[in-house]
Every structure is written in C-alpha cells, then in structure tokens.
PDB file of C-alpha atoms in Angstrom:
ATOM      1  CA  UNK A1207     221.769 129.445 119.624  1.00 39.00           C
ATOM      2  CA  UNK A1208     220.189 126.537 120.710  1.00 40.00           C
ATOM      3  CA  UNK A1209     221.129 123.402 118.888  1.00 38.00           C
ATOM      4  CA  UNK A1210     218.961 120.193 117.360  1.00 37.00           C
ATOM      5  CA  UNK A1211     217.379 118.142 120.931  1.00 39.00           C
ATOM      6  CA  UNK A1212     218.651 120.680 123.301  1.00 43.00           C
ATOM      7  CA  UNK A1213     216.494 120.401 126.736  1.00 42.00           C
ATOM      8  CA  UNK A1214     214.340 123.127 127.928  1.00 50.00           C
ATOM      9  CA  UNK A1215     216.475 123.474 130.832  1.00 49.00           C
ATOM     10  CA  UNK A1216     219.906 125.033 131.948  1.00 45.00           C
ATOM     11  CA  UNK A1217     220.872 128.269 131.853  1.00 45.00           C
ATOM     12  CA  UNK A1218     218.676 130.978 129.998  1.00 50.00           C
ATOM     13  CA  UNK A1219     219.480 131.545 126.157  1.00 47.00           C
ATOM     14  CA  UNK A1220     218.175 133.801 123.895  1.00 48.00           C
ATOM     15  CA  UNK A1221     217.934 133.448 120.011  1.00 48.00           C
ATOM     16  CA  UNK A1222     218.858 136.570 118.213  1.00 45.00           C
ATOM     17  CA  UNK A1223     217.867 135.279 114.882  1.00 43.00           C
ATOM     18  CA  UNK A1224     214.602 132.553 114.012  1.00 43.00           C
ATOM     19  CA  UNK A1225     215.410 129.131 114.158  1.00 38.00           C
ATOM     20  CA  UNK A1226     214.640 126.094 111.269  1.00 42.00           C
ATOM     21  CA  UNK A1227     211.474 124.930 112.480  1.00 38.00           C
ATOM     22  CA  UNK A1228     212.693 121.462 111.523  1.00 39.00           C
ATOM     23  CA  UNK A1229     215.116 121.470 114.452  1.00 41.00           C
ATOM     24  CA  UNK A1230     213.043 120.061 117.665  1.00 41.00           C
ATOM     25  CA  UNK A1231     213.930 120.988 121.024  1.00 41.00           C
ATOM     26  CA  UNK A1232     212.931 119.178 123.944  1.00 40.00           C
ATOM     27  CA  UNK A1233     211.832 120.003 127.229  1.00 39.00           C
ATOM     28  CA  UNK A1234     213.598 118.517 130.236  1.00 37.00           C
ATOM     29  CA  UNK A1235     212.253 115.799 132.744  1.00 33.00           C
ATOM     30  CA  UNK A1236     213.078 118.035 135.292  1.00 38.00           C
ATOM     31  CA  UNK A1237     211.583 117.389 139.065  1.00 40.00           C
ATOM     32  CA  UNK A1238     208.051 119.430 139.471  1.00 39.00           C
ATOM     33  CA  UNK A1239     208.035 122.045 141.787  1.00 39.00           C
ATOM     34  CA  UNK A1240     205.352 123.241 144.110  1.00 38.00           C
ATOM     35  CA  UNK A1241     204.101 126.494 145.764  1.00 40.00           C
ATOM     36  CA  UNK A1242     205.446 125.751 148.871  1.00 38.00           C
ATOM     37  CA  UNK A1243     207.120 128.819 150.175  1.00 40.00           C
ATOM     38  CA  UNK A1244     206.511 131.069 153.194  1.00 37.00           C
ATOM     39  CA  UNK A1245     202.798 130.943 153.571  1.00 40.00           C
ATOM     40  CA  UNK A1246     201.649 130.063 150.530  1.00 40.00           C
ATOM     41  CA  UNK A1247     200.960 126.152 150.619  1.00 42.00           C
ATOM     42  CA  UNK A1248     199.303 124.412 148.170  1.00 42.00           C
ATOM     43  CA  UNK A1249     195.567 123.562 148.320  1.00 44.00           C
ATOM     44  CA  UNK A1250     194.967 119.827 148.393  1.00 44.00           C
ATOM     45  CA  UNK A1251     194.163 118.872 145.054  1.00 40.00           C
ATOM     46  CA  UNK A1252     192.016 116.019 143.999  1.00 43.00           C
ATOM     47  CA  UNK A1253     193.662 113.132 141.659  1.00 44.00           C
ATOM     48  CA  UNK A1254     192.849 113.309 138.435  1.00 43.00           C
ATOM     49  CA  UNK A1255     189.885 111.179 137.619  1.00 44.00           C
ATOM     50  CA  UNK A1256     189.645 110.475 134.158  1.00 42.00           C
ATOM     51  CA  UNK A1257     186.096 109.642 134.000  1.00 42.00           C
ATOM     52  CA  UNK A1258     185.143 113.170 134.895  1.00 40.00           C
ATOM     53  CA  UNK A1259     187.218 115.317 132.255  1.00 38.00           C
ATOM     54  CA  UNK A1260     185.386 113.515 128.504  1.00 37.00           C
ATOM     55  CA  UNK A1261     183.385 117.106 128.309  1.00 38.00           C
ATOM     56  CA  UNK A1262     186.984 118.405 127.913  1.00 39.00           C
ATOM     57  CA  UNK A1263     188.030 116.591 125.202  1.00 37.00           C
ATOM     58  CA  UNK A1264     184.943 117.769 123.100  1.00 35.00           C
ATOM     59  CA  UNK A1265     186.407 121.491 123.691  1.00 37.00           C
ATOM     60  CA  UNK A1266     189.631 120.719 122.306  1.00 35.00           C
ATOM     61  CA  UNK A1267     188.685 120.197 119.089  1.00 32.00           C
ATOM     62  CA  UNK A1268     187.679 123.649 118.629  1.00 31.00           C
ATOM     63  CA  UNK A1269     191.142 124.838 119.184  1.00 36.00           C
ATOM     64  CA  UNK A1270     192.892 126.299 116.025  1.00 32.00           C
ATOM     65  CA  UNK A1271     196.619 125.353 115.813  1.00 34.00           C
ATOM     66  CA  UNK A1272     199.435 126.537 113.985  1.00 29.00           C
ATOM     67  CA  UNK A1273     201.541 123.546 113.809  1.00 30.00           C
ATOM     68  CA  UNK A1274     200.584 120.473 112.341  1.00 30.00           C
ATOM     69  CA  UNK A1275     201.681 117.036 113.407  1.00 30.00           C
ATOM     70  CA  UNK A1276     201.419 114.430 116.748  1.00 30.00           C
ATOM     71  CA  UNK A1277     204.212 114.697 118.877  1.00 30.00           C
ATOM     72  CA  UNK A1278     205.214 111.258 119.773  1.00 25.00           C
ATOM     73  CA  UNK A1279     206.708 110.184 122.898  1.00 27.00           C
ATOM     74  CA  UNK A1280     206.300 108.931 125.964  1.00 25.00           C
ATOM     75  CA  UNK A1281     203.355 111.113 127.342  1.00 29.00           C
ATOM     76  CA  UNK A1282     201.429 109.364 124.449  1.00 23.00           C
ATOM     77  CA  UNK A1283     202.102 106.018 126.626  1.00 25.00           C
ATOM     78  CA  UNK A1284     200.467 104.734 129.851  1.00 28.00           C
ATOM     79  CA  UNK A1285     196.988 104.422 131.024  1.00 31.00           C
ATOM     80  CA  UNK A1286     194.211 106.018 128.665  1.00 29.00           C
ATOM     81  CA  UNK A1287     190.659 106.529 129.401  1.00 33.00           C
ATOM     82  CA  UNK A1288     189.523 104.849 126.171  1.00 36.00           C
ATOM     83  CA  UNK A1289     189.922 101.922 123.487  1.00 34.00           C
ATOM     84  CA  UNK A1290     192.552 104.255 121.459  1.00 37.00           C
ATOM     85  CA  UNK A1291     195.324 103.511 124.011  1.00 42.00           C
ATOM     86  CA  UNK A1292     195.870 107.330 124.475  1.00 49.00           C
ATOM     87  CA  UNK A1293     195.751 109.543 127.066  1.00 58.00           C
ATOM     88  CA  UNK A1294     192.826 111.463 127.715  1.00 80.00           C
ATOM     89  CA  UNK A1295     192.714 115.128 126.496  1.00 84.00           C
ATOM     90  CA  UNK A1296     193.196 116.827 130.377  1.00 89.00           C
ATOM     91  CA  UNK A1297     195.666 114.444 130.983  1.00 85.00           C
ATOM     92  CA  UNK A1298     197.605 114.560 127.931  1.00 82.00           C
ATOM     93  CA  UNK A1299     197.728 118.371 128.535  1.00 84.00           C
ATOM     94  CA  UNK A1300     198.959 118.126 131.514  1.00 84.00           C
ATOM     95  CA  UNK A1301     201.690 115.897 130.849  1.00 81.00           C
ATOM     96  CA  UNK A1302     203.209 118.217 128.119  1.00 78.00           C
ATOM     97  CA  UNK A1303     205.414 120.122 129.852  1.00 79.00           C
ATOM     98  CA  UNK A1304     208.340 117.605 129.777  1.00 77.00           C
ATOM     99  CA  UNK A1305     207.938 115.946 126.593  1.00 79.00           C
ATOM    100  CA  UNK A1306     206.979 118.702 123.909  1.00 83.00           C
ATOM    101  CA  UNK A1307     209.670 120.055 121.650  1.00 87.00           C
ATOM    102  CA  UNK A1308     210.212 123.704 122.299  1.00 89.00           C
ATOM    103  CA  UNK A1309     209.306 124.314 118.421  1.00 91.00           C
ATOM    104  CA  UNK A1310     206.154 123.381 118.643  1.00 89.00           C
ATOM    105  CA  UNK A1311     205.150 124.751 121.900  1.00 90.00           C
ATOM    106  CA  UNK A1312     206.663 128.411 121.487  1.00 95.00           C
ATOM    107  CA  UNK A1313     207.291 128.411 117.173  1.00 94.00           C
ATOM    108  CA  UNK A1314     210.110 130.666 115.905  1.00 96.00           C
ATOM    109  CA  UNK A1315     208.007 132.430 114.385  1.00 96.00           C
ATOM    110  CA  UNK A1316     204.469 133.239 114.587  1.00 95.00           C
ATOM    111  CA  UNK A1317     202.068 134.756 112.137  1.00 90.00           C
ATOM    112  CA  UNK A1318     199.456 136.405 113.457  1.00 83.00           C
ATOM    113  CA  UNK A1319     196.527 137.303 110.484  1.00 84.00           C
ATOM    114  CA  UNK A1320     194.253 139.867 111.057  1.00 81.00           C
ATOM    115  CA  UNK A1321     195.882 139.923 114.912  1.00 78.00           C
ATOM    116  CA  UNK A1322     197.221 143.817 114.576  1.00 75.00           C
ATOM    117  CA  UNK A1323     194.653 146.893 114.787  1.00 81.00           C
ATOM    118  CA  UNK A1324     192.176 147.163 112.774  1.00 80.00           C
ATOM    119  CA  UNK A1325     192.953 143.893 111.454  1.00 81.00           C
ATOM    120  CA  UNK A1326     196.183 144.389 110.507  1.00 84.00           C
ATOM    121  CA  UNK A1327     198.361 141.321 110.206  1.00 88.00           C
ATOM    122  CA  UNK A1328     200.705 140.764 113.079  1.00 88.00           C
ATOM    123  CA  UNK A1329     204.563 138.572 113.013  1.00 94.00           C
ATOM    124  CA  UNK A1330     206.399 138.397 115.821  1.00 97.00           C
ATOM    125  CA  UNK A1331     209.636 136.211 115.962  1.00 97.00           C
ATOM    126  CA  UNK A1332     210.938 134.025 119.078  1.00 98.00           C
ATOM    127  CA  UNK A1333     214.149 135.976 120.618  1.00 97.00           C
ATOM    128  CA  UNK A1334     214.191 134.152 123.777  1.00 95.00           C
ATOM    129  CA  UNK A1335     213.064 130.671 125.893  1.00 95.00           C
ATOM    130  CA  UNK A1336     213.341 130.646 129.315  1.00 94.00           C
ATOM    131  CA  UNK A1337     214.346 127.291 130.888  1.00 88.00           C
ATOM    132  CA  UNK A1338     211.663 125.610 132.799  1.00 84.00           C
ATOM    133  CA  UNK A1339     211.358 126.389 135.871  1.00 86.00           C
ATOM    134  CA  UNK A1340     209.153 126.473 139.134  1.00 87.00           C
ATOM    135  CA  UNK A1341     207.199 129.763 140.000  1.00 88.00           C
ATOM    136  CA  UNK A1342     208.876 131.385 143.064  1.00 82.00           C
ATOM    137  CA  UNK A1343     210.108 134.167 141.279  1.00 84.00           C
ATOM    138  CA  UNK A1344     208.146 134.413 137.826  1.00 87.00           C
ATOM    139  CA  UNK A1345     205.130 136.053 139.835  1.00 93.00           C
ATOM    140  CA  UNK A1346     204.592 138.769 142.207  1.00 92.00           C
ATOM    141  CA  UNK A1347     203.470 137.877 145.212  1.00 93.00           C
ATOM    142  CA  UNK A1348     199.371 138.768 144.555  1.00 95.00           C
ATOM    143  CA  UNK A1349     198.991 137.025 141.719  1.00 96.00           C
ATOM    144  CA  UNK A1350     201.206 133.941 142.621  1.00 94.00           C
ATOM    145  CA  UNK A1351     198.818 133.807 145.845  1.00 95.00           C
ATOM    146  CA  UNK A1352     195.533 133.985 143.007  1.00 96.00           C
ATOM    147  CA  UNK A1353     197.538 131.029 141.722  1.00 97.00           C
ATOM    148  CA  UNK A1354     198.537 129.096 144.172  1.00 96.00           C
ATOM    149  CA  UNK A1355     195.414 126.030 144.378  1.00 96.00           C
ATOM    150  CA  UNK A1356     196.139 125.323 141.530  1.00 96.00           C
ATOM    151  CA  UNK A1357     199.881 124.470 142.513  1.00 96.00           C
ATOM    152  CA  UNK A1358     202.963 124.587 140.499  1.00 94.00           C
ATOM    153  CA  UNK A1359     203.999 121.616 138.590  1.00 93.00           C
ATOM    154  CA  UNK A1360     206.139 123.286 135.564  1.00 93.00           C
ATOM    155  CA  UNK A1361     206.081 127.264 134.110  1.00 95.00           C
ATOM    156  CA  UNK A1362     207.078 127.238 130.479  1.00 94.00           C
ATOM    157  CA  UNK A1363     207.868 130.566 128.507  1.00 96.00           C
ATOM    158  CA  UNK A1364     209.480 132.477 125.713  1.00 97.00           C
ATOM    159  CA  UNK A1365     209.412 135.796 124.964  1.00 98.00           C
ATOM    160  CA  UNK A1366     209.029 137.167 121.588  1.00 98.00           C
ATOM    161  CA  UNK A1367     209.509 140.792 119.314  1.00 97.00           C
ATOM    162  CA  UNK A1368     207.417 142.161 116.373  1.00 95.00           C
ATOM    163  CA  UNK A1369     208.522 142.555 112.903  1.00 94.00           C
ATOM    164  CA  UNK A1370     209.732 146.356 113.864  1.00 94.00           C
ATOM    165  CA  UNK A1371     211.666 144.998 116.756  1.00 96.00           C
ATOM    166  CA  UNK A1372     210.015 147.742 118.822  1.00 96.00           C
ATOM    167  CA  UNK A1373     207.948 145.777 121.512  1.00 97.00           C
ATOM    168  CA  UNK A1374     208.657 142.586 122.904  1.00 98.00           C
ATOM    169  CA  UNK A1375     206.055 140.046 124.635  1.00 98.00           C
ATOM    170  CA  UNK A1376     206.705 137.416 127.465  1.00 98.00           C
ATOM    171  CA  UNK A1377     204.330 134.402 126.564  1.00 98.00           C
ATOM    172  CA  UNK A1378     203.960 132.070 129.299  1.00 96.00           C
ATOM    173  CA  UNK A1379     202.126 128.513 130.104  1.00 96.00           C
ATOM    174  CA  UNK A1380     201.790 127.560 133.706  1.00 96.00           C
ATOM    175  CA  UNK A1381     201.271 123.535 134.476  1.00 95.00           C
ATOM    176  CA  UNK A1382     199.528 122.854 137.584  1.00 96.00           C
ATOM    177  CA  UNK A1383     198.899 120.144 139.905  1.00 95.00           C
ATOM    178  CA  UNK A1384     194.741 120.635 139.749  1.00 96.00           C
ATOM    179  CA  UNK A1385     192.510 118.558 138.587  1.00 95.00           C
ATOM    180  CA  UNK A1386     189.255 119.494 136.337  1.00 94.00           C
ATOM    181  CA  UNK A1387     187.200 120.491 138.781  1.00 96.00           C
ATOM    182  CA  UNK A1388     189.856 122.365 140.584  1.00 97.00           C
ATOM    183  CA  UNK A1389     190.436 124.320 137.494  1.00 97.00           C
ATOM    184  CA  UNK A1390     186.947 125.134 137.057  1.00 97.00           C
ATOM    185  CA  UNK A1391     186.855 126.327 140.430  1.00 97.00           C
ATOM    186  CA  UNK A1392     190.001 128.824 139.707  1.00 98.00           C
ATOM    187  CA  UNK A1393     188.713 129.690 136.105  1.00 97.00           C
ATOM    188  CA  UNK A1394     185.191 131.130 137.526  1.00 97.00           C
ATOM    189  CA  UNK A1395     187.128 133.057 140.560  1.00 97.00           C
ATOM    190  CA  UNK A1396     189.189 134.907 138.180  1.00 97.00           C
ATOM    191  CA  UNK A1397     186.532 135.594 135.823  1.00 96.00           C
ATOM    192  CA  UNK A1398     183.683 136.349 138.780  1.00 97.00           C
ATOM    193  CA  UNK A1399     186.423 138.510 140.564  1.00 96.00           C
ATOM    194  CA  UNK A1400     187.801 140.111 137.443  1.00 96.00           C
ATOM    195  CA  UNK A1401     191.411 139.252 138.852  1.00 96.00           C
ATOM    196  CA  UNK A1402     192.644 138.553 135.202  1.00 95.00           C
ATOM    197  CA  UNK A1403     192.356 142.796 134.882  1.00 95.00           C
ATOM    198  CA  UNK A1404     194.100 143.927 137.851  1.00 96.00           C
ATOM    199  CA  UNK A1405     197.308 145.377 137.384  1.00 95.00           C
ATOM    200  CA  UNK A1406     198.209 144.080 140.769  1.00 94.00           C
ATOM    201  CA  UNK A1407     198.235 140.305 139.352  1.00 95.00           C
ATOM    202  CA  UNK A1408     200.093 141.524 136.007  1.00 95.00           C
ATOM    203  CA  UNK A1409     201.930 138.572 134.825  1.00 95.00           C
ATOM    204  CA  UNK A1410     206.047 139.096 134.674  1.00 96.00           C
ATOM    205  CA  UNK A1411     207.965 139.298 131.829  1.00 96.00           C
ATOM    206  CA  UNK A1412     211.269 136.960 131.344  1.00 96.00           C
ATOM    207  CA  UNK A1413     214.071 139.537 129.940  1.00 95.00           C
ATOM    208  CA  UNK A1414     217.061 137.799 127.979  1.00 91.00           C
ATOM    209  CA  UNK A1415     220.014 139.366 128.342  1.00 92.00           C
ATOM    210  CA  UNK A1416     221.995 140.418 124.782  1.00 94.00           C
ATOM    211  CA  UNK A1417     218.332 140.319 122.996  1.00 96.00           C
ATOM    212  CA  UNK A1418     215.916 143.521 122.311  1.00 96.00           C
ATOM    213  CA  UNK A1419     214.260 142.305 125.484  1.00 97.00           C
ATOM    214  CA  UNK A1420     216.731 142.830 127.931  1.00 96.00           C
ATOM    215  CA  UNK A1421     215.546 145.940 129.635  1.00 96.00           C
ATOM    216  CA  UNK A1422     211.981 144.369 129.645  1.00 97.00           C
ATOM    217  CA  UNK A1423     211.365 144.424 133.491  1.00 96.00           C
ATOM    218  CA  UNK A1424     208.383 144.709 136.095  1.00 96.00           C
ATOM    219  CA  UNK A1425     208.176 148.519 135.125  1.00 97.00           C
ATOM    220  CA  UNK A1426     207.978 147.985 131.522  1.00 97.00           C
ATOM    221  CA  UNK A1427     204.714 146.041 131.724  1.00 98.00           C
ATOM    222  CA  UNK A1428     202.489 147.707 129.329  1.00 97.00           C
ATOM    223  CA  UNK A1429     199.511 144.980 128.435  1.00 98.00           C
ATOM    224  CA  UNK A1430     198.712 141.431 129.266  1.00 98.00           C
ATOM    225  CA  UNK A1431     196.207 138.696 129.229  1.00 97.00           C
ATOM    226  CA  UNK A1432     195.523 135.659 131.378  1.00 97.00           C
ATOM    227  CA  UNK A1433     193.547 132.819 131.067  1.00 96.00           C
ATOM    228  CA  UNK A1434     192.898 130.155 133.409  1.00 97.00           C
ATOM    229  CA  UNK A1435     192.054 126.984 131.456  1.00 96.00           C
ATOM    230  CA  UNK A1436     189.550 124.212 131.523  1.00 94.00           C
ATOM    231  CA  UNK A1437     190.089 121.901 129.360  1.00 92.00           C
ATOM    232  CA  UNK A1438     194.107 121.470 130.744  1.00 93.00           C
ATOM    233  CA  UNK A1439     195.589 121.852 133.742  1.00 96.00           C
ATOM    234  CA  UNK A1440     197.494 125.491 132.333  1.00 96.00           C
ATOM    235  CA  UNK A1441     197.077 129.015 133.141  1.00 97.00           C
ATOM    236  CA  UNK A1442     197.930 130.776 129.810  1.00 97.00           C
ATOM    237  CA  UNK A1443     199.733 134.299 129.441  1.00 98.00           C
ATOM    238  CA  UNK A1444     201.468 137.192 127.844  1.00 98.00           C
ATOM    239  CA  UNK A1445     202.501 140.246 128.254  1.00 98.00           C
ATOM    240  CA  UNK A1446     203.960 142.841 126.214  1.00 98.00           C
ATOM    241  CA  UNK A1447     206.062 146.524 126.216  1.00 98.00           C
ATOM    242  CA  UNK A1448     208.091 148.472 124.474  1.00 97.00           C
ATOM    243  CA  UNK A1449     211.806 147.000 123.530  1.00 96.00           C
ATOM    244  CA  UNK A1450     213.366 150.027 124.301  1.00 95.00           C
ATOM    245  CA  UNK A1451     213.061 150.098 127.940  1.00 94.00           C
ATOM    246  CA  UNK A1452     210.477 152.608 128.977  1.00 95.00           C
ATOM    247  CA  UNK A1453     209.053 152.521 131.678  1.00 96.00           C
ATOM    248  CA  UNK A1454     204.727 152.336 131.190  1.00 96.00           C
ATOM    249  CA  UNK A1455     202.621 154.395 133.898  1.00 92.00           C
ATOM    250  CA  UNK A1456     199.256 152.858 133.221  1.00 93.00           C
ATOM    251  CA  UNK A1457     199.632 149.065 131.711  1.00 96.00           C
ATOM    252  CA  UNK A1458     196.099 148.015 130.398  1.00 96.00           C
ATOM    253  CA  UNK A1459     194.664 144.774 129.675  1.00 97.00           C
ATOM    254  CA  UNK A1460     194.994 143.810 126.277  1.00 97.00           C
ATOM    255  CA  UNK A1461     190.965 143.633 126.541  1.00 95.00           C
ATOM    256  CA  UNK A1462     190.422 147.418 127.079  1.00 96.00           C
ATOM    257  CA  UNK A1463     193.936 148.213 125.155  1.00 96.00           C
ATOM    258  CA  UNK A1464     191.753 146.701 121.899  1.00 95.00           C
ATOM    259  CA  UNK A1465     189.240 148.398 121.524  1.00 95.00           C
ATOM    260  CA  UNK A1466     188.507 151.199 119.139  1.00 91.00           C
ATOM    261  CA  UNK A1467     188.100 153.955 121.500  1.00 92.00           C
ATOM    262  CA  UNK A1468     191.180 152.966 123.900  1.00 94.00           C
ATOM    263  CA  UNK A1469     193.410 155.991 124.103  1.00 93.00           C
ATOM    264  CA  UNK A1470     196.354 155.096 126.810  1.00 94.00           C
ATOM    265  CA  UNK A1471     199.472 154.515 125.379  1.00 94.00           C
ATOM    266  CA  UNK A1472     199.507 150.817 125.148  1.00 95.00           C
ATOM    267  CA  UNK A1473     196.342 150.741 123.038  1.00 95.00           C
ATOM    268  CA  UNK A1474     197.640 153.451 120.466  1.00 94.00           C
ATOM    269  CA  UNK A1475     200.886 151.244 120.083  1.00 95.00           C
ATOM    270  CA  UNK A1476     198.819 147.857 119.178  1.00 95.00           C
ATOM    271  CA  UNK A1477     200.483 146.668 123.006  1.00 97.00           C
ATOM    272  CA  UNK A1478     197.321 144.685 123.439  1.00 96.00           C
ATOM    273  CA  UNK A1479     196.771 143.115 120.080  1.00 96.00           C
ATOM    274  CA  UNK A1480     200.811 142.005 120.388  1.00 96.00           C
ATOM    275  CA  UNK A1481     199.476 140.462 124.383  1.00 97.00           C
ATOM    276  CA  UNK A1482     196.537 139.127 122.698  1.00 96.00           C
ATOM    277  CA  UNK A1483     197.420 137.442 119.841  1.00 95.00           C
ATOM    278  CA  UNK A1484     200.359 135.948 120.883  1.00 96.00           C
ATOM    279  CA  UNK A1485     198.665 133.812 123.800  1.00 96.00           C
ATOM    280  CA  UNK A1486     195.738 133.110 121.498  1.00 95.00           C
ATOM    281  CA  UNK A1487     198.412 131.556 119.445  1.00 94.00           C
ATOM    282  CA  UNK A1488     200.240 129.935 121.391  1.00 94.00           C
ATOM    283  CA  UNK A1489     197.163 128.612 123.452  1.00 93.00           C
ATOM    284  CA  UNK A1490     195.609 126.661 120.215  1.00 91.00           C
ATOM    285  CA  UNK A1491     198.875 125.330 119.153  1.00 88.00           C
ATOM    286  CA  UNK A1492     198.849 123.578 122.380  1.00 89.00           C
ATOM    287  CA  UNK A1493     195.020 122.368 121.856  1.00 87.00           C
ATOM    288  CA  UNK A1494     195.963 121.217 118.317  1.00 85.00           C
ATOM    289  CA  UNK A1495     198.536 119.079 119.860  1.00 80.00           C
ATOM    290  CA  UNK A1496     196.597 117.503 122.825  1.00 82.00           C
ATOM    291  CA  UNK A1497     194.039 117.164 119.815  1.00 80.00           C
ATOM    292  CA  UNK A1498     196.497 115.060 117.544  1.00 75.00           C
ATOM    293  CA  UNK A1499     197.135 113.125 120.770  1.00 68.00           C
ATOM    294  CA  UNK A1500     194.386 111.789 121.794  1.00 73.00           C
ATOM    295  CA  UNK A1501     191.816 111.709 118.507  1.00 70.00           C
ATOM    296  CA  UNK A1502     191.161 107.926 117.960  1.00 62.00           C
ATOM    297  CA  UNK A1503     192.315 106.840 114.643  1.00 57.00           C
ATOM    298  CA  UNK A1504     190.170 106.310 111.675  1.00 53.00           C
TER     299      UNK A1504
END
C-alpha cells in the first residue's frame, strides 16, 4: 500500500483496499520523455506563448471537480501571464504532472451520480496507479502514431473497479509537449477523422498484478473514450472490461455503448457508462485544480 508522500514513480503497486484521502501522494520529478522511437519523431512544436491561451482559461471554469482545494507547490511559482503571480491556466495544466498528489489527480474513490444506465449511480474504487512513465509501450502503434505531434512529456494513470468488483477501467492522462494551437490542431483531426471511435486506436489498459485487474489485457478491451484537450496540453482516457478476464470480440465506444438501443455486450453491462464516467471525472477534477490555481484572489 502506498504510504503518506510516496512518489508517483518506481515500481508498479496496486491498492487492494481505498486509501484515506487525507494521505497525499506525490508525483515524481522524473525526466520527460519524448516520442522518439523508430520512425515516429516528434513534430516541432511551438513554445508556449502565453498571450495566446487567455480564451482557455475562460473554459476552465466550467469544469466540475470533485476535490476541493489548491494544490500548492512549486508549479504555482515562476512566470505568470497576469498581476496574480500565477501561472496561466494552459500552463499550469501542463505543469501538473510532477507536482500533483496522486489523491487528487486519480481519488480513491470516485462517486459517480447519475453516471450508471439509466441514471443509475455509479462508485468505482482506485485498485491500482501506474508509475509515470513515457509512452513507448502504453499505446499500440496506430494510435501512438495519431498521438505523436503532440509529443510525450509524462502519461499518468490508475486503473479502477466498480462497487461489484466485476469490471475494471484503466483511466489515463497523457501530458504533451504542444502548445495551444498545436492541440487545437490534434483535437479537430480526431474529431473531423472520427479517430477517437476506431478500435484500431483503442487506448491500453495498465493491469496490476495481485488486484481484480490483473488479467485486464489488450484482448479484454471492451469500451473506451478519448479526448484530446484544449484548454491543457492532455489527451484524456479510459477504458474499461470485465475483471474476470474475458476476452471482448467487439469493444465499442462508450458513445455508442450508451445509448438506449445499444445491444453488444459492453453496452448491456454499463462498460461504457464505467469508460465514460470515469474520464469525465477524472477530467474536471483536473480543471477544478488548474481552476484553484490560477483564479486571482478576491
């Protein structure tokens, strides 16, 4: 179990039981990595300029968190764009993955109202963080390609189980290199090209060994979600299957798995609300904490 101010590196652990929220965990300053394997180099990216990202802090605002509370530390230091002394909101995003603590990031637990079908209310509890890493091997090889102008900087992600301990989901948060406009640029392709459906560019799961999600591999991939993001440098995911191992013949996005009519197996076992609601989650807890870091005080 991991312990009071334990980094989010080193070897993987899991967490068979949920842990005091009060404890804080901290990620690592480990050294970014890139996309620079075997023909797949990184796209130039632009530096940052802070002048063209204010739209984005107006959209994170909207963002519903779970978790109250600034996290203070040193991201909240350095150059900001405005009197406040803080960072911008895109670049106070960006800078998260090596200062959050893991509690507030990926909770212990996370209670998802309404989030089930038919508006059924959803908990799933935290069984598992990965230690941060690079991408090489959290992708296949399509969708890491999709990825790649963005870059790599830092891939973040925990994997969680429902209150029936019958379906697990990977949730994941990808830092990149881009700047605004880059992301803008990748956001539209996806959503133009439709590559966030494609069961090519499924997102993988991380499986913990000794936890319910051990046998959750590439095969066991029953519904996911991806979004690429705006207002932060971060490509947001999840994706979910069945704890005990099966393998899933025709995975579904968790948009077509949710709606009323949706017959494949996924859909029928709420695989797509689990996908879903988890990264909806977990995406506004991050807003709400770029939020509390750069609003100007009163």
């Amino acid at each position: 179990m991991t312990g009071p101010g334990e980094p989010f590196s080193g070897p993987a652990r899991h967490i068979p039981e949920p842990l005091d929220p009060t404890h804080r965990h901290h990620v690592s300053l480990a050294p970014p990595d890139t996309y620079d394997e075997e023909n797949l180099p990184p796209q130039p990216v632009v530096p940052r300029r802070r002048g063209s990202v204010v739209a984005a802090a107006a959209c994170v605002v909207l963002g519903l968190g779970l978790i109250g509370g600034a996290v203070t530390g040193s991201w909240l230091t350095g150059d900001s764009s405005g009197a406040s002394g803080k960072p911008d909101a895109f670049t106070a995003a960006g800078d998260l993955w090596h200062s959050i603590p893991v509690d507030e990031l990926f909770p212990p637990t996370v209670d998802g109202e309404g989030a089930g079908p038919g508006g059924a209310d959803r908990t799933w509890t935290r069984i598992a963080v990965a230690p941060d890493s690079g991408c090489k091997d959290a992708f296949d090889p399509l969708l890491r390609k999709a990825l790649a102008p963005a870059g790599c900087l830092r891939l973040l992600r925990a994997t969680y189980t429902d209150a029936t301990r019958s379906h697990v989901t990977t949730v994941g948060l990808l830092f990149t290199k881009a700047d605004s406009a880059a992301m803008g640029v990748l956001h539209r392709r996806f959503e133009e090209q439709g590559l966030d459906r494609r069961r090519d560019l499924m997102p993988r799961p991380y499986a913990a060994k000794g936890t319910v999600a051990a046998g959750f591999g590439d095969a066991q991939r029953a519904s996911w979600t991806l979004s690429v993001l705006t207002d932060a440098p971060v490509v947001a995911y999840a994706v979910s299957g069945f704890a005990d191992g099966r393998a899933v013949g025709e995975p579904q996005p968790a948009e077509d798995a949710m709606k009323a009519a949706a017959t494949t197996t996924p859909a029928q076992a709420g695989l797509g609300h689990d996908a879903q609601g988890l990264a909806d989650r977990v995406e506004r807890s991050l807003r709400k904490t770029v939020n509390s870091a750069t609003e100007k005080p009163s």
